[in-house]
PDB file of C-alpha atoms in Angstrom:
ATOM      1  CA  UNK A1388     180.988 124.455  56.722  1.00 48.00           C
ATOM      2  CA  UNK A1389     179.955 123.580  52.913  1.00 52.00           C
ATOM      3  CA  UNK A1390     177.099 125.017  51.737  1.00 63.00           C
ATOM      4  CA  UNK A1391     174.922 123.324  49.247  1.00 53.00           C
ATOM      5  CA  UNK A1392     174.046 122.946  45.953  1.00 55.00           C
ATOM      6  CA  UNK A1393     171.599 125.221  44.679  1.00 59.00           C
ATOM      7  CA  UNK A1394     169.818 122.193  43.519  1.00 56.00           C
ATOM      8  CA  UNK A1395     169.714 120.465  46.841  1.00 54.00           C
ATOM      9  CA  UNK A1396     168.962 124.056  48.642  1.00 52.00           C
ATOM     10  CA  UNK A1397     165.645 124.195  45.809  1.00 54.00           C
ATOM     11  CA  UNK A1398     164.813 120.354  46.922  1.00 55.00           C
ATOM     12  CA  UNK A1399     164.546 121.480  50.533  1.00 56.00           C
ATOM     13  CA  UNK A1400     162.888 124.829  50.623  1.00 61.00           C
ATOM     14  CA  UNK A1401     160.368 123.026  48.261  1.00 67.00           C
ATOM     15  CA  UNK A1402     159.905 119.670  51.210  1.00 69.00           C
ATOM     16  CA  UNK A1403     160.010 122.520  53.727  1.00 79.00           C
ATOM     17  CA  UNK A1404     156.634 124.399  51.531  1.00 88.00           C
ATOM     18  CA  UNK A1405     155.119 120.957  51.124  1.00 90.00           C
ATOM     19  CA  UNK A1406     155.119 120.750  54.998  1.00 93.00           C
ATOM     20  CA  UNK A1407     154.061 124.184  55.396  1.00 95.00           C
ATOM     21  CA  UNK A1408     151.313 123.324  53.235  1.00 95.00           C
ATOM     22  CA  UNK A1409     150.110 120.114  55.439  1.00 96.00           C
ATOM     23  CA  UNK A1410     150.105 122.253  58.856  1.00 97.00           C
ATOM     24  CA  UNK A1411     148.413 124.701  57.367  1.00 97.00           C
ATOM     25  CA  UNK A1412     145.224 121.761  56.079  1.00 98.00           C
ATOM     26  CA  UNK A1413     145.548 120.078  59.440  1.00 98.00           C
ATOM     27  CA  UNK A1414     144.939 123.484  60.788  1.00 97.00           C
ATOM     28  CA  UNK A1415     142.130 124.239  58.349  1.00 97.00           C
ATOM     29  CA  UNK A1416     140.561 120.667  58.991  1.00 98.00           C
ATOM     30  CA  UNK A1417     140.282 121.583  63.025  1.00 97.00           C
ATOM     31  CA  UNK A1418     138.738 124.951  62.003  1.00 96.00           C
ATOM     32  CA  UNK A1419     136.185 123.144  59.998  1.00 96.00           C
ATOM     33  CA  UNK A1420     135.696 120.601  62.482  1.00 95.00           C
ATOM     34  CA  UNK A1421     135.460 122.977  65.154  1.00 95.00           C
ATOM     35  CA  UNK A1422     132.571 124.896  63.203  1.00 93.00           C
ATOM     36  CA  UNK A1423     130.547 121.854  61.923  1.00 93.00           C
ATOM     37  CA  UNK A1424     130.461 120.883  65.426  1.00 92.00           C
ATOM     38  CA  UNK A1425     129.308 124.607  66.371  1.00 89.00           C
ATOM     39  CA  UNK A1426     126.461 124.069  63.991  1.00 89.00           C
ATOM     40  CA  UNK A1427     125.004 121.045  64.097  1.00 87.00           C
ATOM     41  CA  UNK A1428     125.687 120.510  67.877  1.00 81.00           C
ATOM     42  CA  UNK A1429     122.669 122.110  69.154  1.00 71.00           C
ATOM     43  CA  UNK A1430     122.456 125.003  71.928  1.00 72.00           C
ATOM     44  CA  UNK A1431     123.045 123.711  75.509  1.00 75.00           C
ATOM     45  CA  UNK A1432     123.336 125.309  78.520  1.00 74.00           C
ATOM     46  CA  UNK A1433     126.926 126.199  79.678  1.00 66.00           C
ATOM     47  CA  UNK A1434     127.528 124.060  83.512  1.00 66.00           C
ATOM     48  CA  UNK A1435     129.811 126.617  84.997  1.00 77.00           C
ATOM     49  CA  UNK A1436     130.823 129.933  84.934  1.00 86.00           C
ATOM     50  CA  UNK A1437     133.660 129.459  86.940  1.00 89.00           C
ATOM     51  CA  UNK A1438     133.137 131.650  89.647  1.00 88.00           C
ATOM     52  CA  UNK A1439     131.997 134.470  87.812  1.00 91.00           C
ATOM     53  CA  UNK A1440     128.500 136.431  88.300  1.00 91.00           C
ATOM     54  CA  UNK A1441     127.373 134.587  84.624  1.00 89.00           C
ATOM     55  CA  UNK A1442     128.284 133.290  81.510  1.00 87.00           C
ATOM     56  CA  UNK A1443     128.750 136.677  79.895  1.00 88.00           C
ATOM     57  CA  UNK A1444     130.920 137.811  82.639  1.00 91.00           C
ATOM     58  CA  UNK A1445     133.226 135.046  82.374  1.00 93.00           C
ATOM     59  CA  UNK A1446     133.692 135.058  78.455  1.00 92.00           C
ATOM     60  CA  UNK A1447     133.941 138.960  78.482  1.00 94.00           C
ATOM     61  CA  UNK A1448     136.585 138.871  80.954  1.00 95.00           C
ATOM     62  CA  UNK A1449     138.437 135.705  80.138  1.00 96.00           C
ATOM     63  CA  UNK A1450     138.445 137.060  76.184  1.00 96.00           C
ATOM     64  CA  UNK A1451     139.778 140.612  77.618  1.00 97.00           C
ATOM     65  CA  UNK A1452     142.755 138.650  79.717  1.00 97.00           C
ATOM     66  CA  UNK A1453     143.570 136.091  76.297  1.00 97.00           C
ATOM     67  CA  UNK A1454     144.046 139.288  74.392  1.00 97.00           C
ATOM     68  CA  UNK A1455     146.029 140.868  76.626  1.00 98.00           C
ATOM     69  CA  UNK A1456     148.146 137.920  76.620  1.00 98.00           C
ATOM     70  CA  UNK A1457     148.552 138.022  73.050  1.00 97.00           C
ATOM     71  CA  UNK A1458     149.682 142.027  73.379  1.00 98.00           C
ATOM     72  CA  UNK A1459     152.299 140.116  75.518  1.00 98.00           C
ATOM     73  CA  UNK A1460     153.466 138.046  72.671  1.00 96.00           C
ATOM     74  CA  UNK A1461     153.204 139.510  69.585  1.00 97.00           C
ATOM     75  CA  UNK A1462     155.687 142.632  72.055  1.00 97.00           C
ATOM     76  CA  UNK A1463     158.062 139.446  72.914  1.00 96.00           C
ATOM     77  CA  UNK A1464     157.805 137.906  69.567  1.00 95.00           C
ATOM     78  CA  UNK A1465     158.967 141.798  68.177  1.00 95.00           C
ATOM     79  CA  UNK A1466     162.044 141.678  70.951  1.00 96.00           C
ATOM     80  CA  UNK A1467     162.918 138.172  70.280  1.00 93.00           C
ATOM     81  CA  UNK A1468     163.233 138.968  66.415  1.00 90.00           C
ATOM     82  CA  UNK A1469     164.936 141.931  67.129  1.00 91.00           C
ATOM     83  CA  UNK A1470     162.242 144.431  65.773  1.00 92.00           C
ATOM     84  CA  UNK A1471     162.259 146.376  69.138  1.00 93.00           C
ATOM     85  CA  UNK A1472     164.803 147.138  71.617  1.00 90.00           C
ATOM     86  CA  UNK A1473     168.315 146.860  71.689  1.00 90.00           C
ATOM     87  CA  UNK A1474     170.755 144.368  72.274  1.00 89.00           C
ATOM     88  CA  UNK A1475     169.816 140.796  72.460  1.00 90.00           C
ATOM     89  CA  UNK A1476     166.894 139.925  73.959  1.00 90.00           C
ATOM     90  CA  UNK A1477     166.984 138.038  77.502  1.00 92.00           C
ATOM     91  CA  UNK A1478     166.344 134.446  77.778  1.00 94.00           C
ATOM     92  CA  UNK A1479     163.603 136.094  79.982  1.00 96.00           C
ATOM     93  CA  UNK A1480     161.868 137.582  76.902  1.00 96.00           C
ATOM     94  CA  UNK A1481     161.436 134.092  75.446  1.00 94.00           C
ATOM     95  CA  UNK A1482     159.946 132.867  78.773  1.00 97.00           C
ATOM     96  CA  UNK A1483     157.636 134.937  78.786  1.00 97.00           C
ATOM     97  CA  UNK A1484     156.410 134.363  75.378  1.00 96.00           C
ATOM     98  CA  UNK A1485     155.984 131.086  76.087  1.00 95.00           C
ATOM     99  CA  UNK A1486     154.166 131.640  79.509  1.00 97.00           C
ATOM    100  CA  UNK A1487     152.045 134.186  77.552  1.00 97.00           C
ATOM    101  CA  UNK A1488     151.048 131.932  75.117  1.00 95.00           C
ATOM    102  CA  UNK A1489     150.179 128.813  77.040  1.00 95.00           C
ATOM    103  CA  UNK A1490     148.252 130.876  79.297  1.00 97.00           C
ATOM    104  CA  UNK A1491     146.575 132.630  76.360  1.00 96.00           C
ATOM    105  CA  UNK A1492     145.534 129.522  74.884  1.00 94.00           C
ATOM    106  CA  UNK A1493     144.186 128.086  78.646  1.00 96.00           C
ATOM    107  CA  UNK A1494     142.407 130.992  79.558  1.00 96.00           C
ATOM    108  CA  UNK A1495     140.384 131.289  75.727  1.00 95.00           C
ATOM    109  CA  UNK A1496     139.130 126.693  76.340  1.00 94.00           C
ATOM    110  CA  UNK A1497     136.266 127.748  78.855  1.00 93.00           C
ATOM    111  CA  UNK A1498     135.221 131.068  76.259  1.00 93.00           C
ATOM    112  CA  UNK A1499     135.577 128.792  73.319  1.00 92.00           C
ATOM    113  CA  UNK A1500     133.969 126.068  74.969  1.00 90.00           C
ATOM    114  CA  UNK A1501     131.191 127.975  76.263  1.00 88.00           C
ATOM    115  CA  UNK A1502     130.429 129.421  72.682  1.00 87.00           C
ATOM    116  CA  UNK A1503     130.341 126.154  71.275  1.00 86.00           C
ATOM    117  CA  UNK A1504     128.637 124.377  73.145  1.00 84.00           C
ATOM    118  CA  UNK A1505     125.700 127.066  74.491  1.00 82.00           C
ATOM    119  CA  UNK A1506     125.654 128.954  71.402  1.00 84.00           C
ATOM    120  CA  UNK A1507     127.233 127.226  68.304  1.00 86.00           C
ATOM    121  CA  UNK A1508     128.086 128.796  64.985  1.00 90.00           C
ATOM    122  CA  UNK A1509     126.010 131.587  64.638  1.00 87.00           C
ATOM    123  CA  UNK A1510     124.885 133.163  61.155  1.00 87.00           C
ATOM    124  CA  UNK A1511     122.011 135.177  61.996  1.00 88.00           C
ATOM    125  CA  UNK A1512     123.747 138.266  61.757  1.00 89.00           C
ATOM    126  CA  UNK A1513     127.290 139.931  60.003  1.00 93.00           C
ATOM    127  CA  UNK A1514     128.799 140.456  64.091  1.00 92.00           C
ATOM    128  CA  UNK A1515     127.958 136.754  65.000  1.00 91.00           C
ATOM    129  CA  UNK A1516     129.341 135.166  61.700  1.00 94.00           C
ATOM    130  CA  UNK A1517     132.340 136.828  61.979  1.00 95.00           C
ATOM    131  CA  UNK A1518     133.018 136.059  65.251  1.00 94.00           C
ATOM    132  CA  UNK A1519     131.847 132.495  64.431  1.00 94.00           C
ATOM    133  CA  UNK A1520     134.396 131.926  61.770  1.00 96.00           C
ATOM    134  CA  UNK A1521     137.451 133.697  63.610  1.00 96.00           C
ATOM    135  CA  UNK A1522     136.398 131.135  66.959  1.00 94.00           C
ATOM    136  CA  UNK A1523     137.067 128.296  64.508  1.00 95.00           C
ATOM    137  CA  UNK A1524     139.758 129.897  62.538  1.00 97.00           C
ATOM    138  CA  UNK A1525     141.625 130.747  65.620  1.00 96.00           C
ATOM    139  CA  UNK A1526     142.282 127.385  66.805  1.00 96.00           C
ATOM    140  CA  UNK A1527     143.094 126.315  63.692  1.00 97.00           C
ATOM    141  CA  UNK A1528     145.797 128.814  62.778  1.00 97.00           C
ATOM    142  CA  UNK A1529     147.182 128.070  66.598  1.00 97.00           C
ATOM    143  CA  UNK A1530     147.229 124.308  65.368  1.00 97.00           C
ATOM    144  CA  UNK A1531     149.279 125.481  61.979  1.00 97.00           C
ATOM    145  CA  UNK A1532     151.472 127.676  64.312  1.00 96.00           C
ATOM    146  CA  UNK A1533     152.668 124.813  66.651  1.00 96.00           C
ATOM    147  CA  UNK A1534     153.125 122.709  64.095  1.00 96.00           C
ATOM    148  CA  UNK A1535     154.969 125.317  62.503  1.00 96.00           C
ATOM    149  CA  UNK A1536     157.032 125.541  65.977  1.00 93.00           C
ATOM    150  CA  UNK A1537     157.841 122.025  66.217  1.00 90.00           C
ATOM    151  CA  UNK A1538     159.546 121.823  62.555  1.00 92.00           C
ATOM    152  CA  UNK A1539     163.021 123.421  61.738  1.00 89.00           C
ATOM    153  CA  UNK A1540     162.235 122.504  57.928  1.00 90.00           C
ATOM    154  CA  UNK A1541     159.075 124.943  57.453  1.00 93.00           C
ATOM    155  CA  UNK A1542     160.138 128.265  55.428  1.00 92.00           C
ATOM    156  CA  UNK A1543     161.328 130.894  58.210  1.00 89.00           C
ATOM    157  CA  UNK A1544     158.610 133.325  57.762  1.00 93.00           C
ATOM    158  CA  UNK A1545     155.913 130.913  58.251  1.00 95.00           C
ATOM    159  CA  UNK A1546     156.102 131.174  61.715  1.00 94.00           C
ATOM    160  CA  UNK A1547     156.277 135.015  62.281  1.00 94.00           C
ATOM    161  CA  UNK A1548     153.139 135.267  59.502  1.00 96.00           C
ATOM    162  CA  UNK A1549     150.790 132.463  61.352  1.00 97.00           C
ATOM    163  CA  UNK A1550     151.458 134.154  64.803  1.00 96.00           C
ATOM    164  CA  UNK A1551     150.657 137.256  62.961  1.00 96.00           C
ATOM    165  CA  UNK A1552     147.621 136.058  61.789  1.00 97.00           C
ATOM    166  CA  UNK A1553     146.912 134.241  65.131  1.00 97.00           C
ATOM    167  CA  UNK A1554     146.831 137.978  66.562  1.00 97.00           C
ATOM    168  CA  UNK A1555     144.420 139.450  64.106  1.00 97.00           C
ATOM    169  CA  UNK A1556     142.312 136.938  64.439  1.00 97.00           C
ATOM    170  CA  UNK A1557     142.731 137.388  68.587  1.00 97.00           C
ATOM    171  CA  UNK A1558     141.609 141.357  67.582  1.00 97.00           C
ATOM    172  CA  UNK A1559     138.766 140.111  65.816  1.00 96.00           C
ATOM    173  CA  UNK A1560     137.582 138.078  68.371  1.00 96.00           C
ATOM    174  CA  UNK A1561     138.102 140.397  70.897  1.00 96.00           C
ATOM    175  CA  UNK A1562     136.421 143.358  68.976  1.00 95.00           C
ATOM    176  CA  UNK A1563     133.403 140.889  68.282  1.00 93.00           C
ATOM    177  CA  UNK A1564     132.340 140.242  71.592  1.00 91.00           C
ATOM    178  CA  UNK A1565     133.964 141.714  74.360  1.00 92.00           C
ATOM    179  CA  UNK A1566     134.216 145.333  73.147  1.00 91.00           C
ATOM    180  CA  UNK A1567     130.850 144.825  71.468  1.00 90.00           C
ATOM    181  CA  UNK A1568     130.072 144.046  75.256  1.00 89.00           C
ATOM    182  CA  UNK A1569     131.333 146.804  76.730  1.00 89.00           C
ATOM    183  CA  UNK A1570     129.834 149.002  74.235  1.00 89.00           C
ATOM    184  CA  UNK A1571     126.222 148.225  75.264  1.00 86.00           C
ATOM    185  CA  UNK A1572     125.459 144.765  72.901  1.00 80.00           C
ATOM    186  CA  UNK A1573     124.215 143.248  75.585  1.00 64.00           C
ATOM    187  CA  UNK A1574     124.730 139.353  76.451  1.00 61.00           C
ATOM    188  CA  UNK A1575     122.092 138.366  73.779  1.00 56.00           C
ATOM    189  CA  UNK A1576     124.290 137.189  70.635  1.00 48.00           C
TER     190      UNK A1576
END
């Protein structure tokens, strides 16, 4: 196997940035979408709390199991890139980073959903817009980071830095409502 001209090697890391770049505004336009709808959609009541006591109950709980699914996948995502552990990892480890994931993202839809739609983008205090703009950025980024997935021509470290970022932003949520929650906030926002 050849390898190729630095030249060519420059013309393709640069396509593969270019690319990079485009996820990352399709990402930012669903963010932005996501929290102009927030805002100008109006507060409505939420239909179902899914078999929960209430509302609050559901999202604290639901937000609680979506991050510790992403515990679960930013420890597979360290195995499968060799940062922990020893050996290579099992085909089991990627498995369940994709299982983790998928369920991540289907358990947050009814706590995003329910803060959109009864609540909206909040800026009436420094707790609520934070947690406002990490609701929007985190589906966003997660947009970014699949696209990211899907393409072999995207720099490699894109992917380990948006699922990185995906994460924090996870921890922000998380520390924003459910452990504000649990330390007496209240279900008021």
């Amino acid at each position: 196997m050849t390898s190729l001209p630095s030249d060519e090697r420059a013309a393709r890391a640069q396509a593969g940035s270019g690319l990079l770049v485009v996820f990352i505004l399709v990402g930012a336009a669903v963010s932005l979408a996501l929290g102009v709808f927030g805002r100008f959609h109006g507060v409505s009541s939420v239909p179902t709390t899914l078999g929960f006591p209430d509302v609050i109950s559901m999202k604290v709980s639901l937000a609680t199991a979506t991050a510790v699914l992403g515990v679960v996948q930013v420890v597979t995502a360290l195995r499968m890139y060799g940062r922990i552990g020893r050996g290579s990892p099992s085909a089991a480890t990627a498995v369940t980073h994709r299982v983790s994931g998928v369920l991540a993202v289907l358990v947050s839809l009814p706590v995003a959903f329910s803060c959109l739609w009864a609540l909206g983008f909040g800026t009436y205090g420094v707790r609520v817009l934070a947690h406002s703009l990490a609701g929007c950025a985190f589906y966003g980024v997660f947009v970014a980071k699949m696209l990211t997935l899907s393409s072999r021509r995207v720099p490699a470290w894109a992917l380990p830095l948006l699922g990185g970022l995906l994460f924090t932003i996870l921890v922000v949520l998380w520390l924003t409502s459910a452990l504000w929650f649990f330390a007496g906030g209240g279900p008021g926002y």
